[in-house]
């Protein structure tokens, strides 16, 4: 699926602004819960794995990484 989105450039820009963590999706390796901008699971206390930049779905409020929507790995 071709795209004009430059995720590498976007990640670089967010890093320069100090906003990368807040805009990143993380998943807990223990319980599988996803978090936006939280690097540690509040329930399990484990460090989460970064999936990439993303946000909340406007329809269902589920936390999604952009790479899941685009079907490509730009990390």
Tab-separated table of N, CA and C in Angstrom:
chain	number	residue	atom	x	y	z
A	1	UNK	N	0.845	-1.172	0.000
A	1	UNK	CA	0.000	0.000	0.000
A	1	UNK	C	0.893	1.237	0.000
A	2	UNK	N	0.973	1.978	-1.075
A	2	UNK	CA	1.829	3.157	-1.136
A	2	UNK	C	1.305	4.262	-0.221
A	3	UNK	N	2.246	4.994	0.325
A	3	UNK	CA	1.862	6.073	1.238
A	3	UNK	C	2.850	7.224	1.123
A	4	UNK	N	2.363	8.420	1.373
A	4	UNK	CA	3.225	9.594	1.375
A	4	UNK	C	3.702	9.928	2.784
A	5	UNK	N	3.324	9.112	3.754
A	5	UNK	CA	3.687	9.355	5.144
A	5	UNK	C	5.150	8.980	5.362
A	6	UNK	N	5.909	9.909	5.910
A	6	UNK	CA	7.313	9.666	6.241
A	6	UNK	C	7.414	9.472	7.748
A	7	UNK	N	7.216	8.230	8.209
A	7	UNK	CA	7.231	7.967	9.643
A	7	UNK	C	8.603	8.173	10.254
A	8	UNK	N	9.646	7.896	9.503
A	8	UNK	CA	10.999	8.102	10.019
A	8	UNK	C	11.233	9.581	10.306
A	9	UNK	N	10.822	10.424	9.380
A	9	UNK	CA	10.944	11.871	9.587
A	9	UNK	C	10.078	12.363	10.726
A	10	UNK	N	8.888	11.800	10.845
A	10	UNK	CA	7.977	12.173	11.926
A	10	UNK	C	8.552	11.779	13.285
A	11	UNK	N	9.119	10.581	13.374
A	11	UNK	CA	9.748	10.129	14.621
A	11	UNK	C	10.913	11.049	14.985
A	12	UNK	N	11.709	11.424	14.006
A	12	UNK	CA	12.834	12.330	14.250
A	12	UNK	C	12.342	13.674	14.769
A	13	UNK	N	11.308	14.210	14.144
A	13	UNK	CA	10.746	15.495	14.569
A	13	UNK	C	10.188	15.421	15.991
A	14	UNK	N	9.468	14.347	16.303
A	14	UNK	CA	8.926	14.181	17.653
A	14	UNK	C	10.042	14.049	18.685
A	15	UNK	N	11.105	13.350	18.319
A	15	UNK	CA	12.257	13.196	19.222
A	15	UNK	C	12.900	14.558	19.494
A	16	UNK	N	13.069	15.370	18.452
A	16	UNK	CA	13.668	16.697	18.617
A	16	UNK	C	12.807	17.595	19.501
A	17	UNK	N	11.507	17.449	19.412
A	17	UNK	CA	10.584	18.253	20.225
A	17	UNK	C	10.426	17.715	21.648
A	18	UNK	N	10.965	16.541	21.908
A	18	UNK	CA	10.810	15.923	23.221
A	18	UNK	C	9.429	15.324	23.431
A	19	UNK	N	8.748	14.969	22.327
A	19	UNK	CA	7.382	14.447	22.392
A	19	UNK	C	7.260	12.987	21.971
A	20	UNK	N	8.371	12.315	21.741
A	20	UNK	CA	8.316	10.957	21.203
A	20	UNK	C	7.651	9.976	22.164
A	21	UNK	N	7.997	10.009	23.428
A	21	UNK	CA	7.402	9.076	24.397
A	21	UNK	C	5.898	9.302	24.493
A	22	UNK	N	5.470	10.558	24.566
A	22	UNK	CA	4.043	10.874	24.708
A	22	UNK	C	3.220	10.426	23.503
A	23	UNK	N	3.842	10.325	22.336
A	23	UNK	CA	3.134	9.946	21.105
A	23	UNK	C	3.382	8.496	20.705
A	24	UNK	N	4.034	7.732	21.578
A	24	UNK	CA	4.362	6.338	21.269
A	24	UNK	C	3.386	5.376	21.931
A	25	UNK	N	3.126	4.274	21.226
A	25	UNK	CA	2.264	3.210	21.734
A	25	UNK	C	3.159	2.134	22.332
A	26	UNK	N	2.821	1.711	23.551
A	26	UNK	CA	3.567	0.680	24.257
A	26	UNK	C	2.626	-0.459	24.610
A	27	UNK	N	3.155	-1.690	24.641
A	27	UNK	CA	2.354	-2.857	25.015
A	27	UNK	C	3.069	-3.603	26.140
A	28	UNK	N	2.292	-4.003	27.139
A	28	UNK	CA	2.842	-4.738	28.278
A	28	UNK	C	3.102	-6.188	27.868
A	29	UNK	N	4.308	-6.709	28.107
A	29	UNK	CA	4.604	-8.097	27.743
A	29	UNK	C	3.892	-9.108	28.641
A	30	UNK	N	3.439	-8.665	29.800
A	30	UNK	CA	2.778	-9.556	30.756
A	30	UNK	C	1.277	-9.683	30.475
A	31	UNK	N	0.572	-8.559	30.434
A	31	UNK	CA	-0.893	-8.596	30.307
A	31	UNK	C	-1.399	-8.241	28.915
A	32	UNK	N	-0.533	-7.689	28.049
A	32	UNK	CA	-0.931	-7.357	26.690
A	32	UNK	C	-1.675	-6.040	26.553
A	33	UNK	N	-1.843	-5.315	27.638
A	33	UNK	CA	-2.543	-4.023	27.590
A	33	UNK	C	-1.683	-3.000	26.855
A	34	UNK	N	-2.348	-2.110	26.108
A	34	UNK	CA	-1.642	-1.074	25.359
A	34	UNK	C	-1.803	0.262	26.050
A	35	UNK	N	-0.753	1.075	25.920
A	35	UNK	CA	-0.752	2.389	26.544
A	35	UNK	C	-0.188	3.413	25.576
A	36	UNK	N	-0.701	4.609	25.663
A	36	UNK	CA	-0.188	5.719	24.874
A	36	UNK	C	0.626	6.610	25.805
A	37	UNK	N	1.934	6.639	25.577
A	37	UNK	CA	2.813	7.490	26.360
A	37	UNK	C	3.204	6.946	27.719
A	38	UNK	N	2.786	5.753	28.067
A	38	UNK	CA	3.167	5.139	29.348
A	38	UNK	C	4.101	3.977	29.067
A	39	UNK	N	5.318	4.084	29.578
A	39	UNK	CA	6.328	3.069	29.288
A	39	UNK	C	6.315	1.910	30.267
A	40	UNK	N	5.622	2.077	31.372
A	40	UNK	CA	5.558	1.022	32.382
A	40	UNK	C	4.098	0.702	32.666
A	41	UNK	N	3.765	-0.581	32.704
A	41	UNK	CA	2.388	-1.012	32.948
A	41	UNK	C	2.006	-0.689	34.392
A	42	UNK	N	0.930	0.079	34.599
A	42	UNK	CA	0.528	0.415	35.964
A	42	UNK	C	-0.033	-0.782	36.733
A	43	UNK	N	-0.519	-1.799	36.030
A	43	UNK	CA	-1.078	-2.980	36.689
A	43	UNK	C	-0.010	-4.019	37.025
A	44	UNK	N	0.860	-4.319	36.070
A	44	UNK	CA	1.877	-5.371	36.240
A	44	UNK	C	3.207	-4.837	36.775
A	45	UNK	N	3.455	-3.550	36.549
A	45	UNK	CA	4.726	-2.967	36.964
A	45	UNK	C	5.880	-3.306	36.042
A	46	UNK	N	5.591	-3.925	34.905
A	46	UNK	CA	6.644	-4.311	33.951
A	46	UNK	C	6.868	-3.203	32.936
A	47	UNK	N	8.095	-3.145	32.413
A	47	UNK	CA	8.386	-2.204	31.340
A	47	UNK	C	7.717	-2.705	30.069
A	48	UNK	N	7.139	-1.796	29.324
A	48	UNK	CA	6.416	-2.143	28.100
A	48	UNK	C	7.328	-2.067	26.887
A	49	UNK	N	6.913	-2.760	25.833
A	49	UNK	CA	7.635	-2.755	24.554
A	49	UNK	C	7.015	-1.688	23.659
A	50	UNK	N	7.843	-0.902	23.010
A	50	UNK	CA	7.371	0.165	22.123
A	50	UNK	C	6.954	-0.421	20.781
A	51	UNK	N	5.721	-0.094	20.350
A	51	UNK	CA	5.234	-0.534	19.046
A	51	UNK	C	5.484	0.510	17.967
A	52	UNK	N	5.581	1.758	18.351
A	52	UNK	CA	5.784	2.844	17.401
A	52	UNK	C	4.870	4.009	17.736
A	53	UNK	N	4.921	5.042	16.904
A	53	UNK	CA	4.073	6.200	17.165
A	53	UNK	C	2.633	5.870	16.803
A	54	UNK	N	1.713	6.529	17.481
A	54	UNK	CA	0.304	6.254	17.240
A	54	UNK	C	-0.585	7.117	18.093
A	55	UNK	N	-1.780	6.606	18.348
A	55	UNK	CA	-2.755	7.355	19.128
A	55	UNK	C	-4.004	6.530	19.342
A	56	UNK	N	-5.042	7.203	19.816
A	56	UNK	CA	-6.318	6.542	20.066
A	56	UNK	C	-7.197	6.598	18.825
A	57	UNK	N	-7.872	5.499	18.524
A	57	UNK	CA	-8.824	5.445	17.420
A	57	UNK	C	-9.978	6.401	17.738
A	58	UNK	N	-10.362	7.258	16.794
A	58	UNK	CA	-11.452	8.193	17.065
A	58	UNK	C	-12.815	7.511	17.203
A	59	UNK	N	-12.952	6.300	16.685
A	59	UNK	CA	-14.234	5.594	16.764
A	59	UNK	C	-14.370	4.755	18.025
A	60	UNK	N	-13.329	3.976	18.351
A	60	UNK	CA	-13.447	3.032	19.470
A	60	UNK	C	-12.526	3.353	20.641
A	61	UNK	N	-11.650	4.344	20.492
A	61	UNK	CA	-10.699	4.773	21.518
A	61	UNK	C	-9.612	3.732	21.805
A	62	UNK	N	-9.499	2.685	20.971
A	62	UNK	CA	-8.440	1.683	21.114
A	62	UNK	C	-7.106	2.322	20.731
A	63	UNK	N	-6.048	1.963	21.434
A	63	UNK	CA	-4.719	2.503	21.148
A	63	UNK	C	-4.124	1.746	19.963
A	64	UNK	N	-3.774	2.485	18.906
A	64	UNK	CA	-3.237	1.894	17.682
A	64	UNK	C	-1.912	2.539	17.312
A	65	UNK	N	-1.001	1.724	16.806
A	65	UNK	CA	0.256	2.232	16.260
A	65	UNK	C	0.062	2.479	14.769
A	66	UNK	N	0.700	3.518	14.246
A	66	UNK	CA	0.556	3.853	12.829
A	66	UNK	C	1.031	2.723	11.925
A	67	UNK	N	2.054	1.989	12.348
A	67	UNK	CA	2.567	0.899	11.514
A	67	UNK	C	1.508	-0.190	11.325
A	68	UNK	N	0.603	-0.344	12.285
A	68	UNK	CA	-0.480	-1.322	12.141
A	68	UNK	C	-1.473	-0.874	11.074
A	69	UNK	N	-1.719	0.414	11.009
A	69	UNK	CA	-2.656	0.945	10.023
A	69	UNK	C	-2.070	0.936	8.619
A	70	UNK	N	-0.771	1.207	8.523
A	70	UNK	CA	-0.114	1.281	7.219
A	70	UNK	C	0.345	-0.078	6.709
A	71	UNK	N	0.490	-1.033	7.612
A	71	UNK	CA	0.928	-2.364	7.207
A	71	UNK	C	2.405	-2.440	6.886
A	72	UNK	N	3.166	-1.453	7.311
A	72	UNK	CA	4.602	-1.428	7.057
A	72	UNK	C	5.335	-1.108	8.347
A	73	UNK	N	6.554	-1.581	8.452
A	73	UNK	CA	7.348	-1.348	9.649
A	73	UNK	C	8.367	-0.251	9.366
A	74	UNK	N	8.129	0.932	9.919
A	74	UNK	CA	9.020	2.070	9.712
A	74	UNK	C	9.897	2.350	10.921
A	75	UNK	N	9.879	1.488	11.911
A	75	UNK	CA	10.626	1.771	13.143
A	75	UNK	C	12.057	1.804	12.866
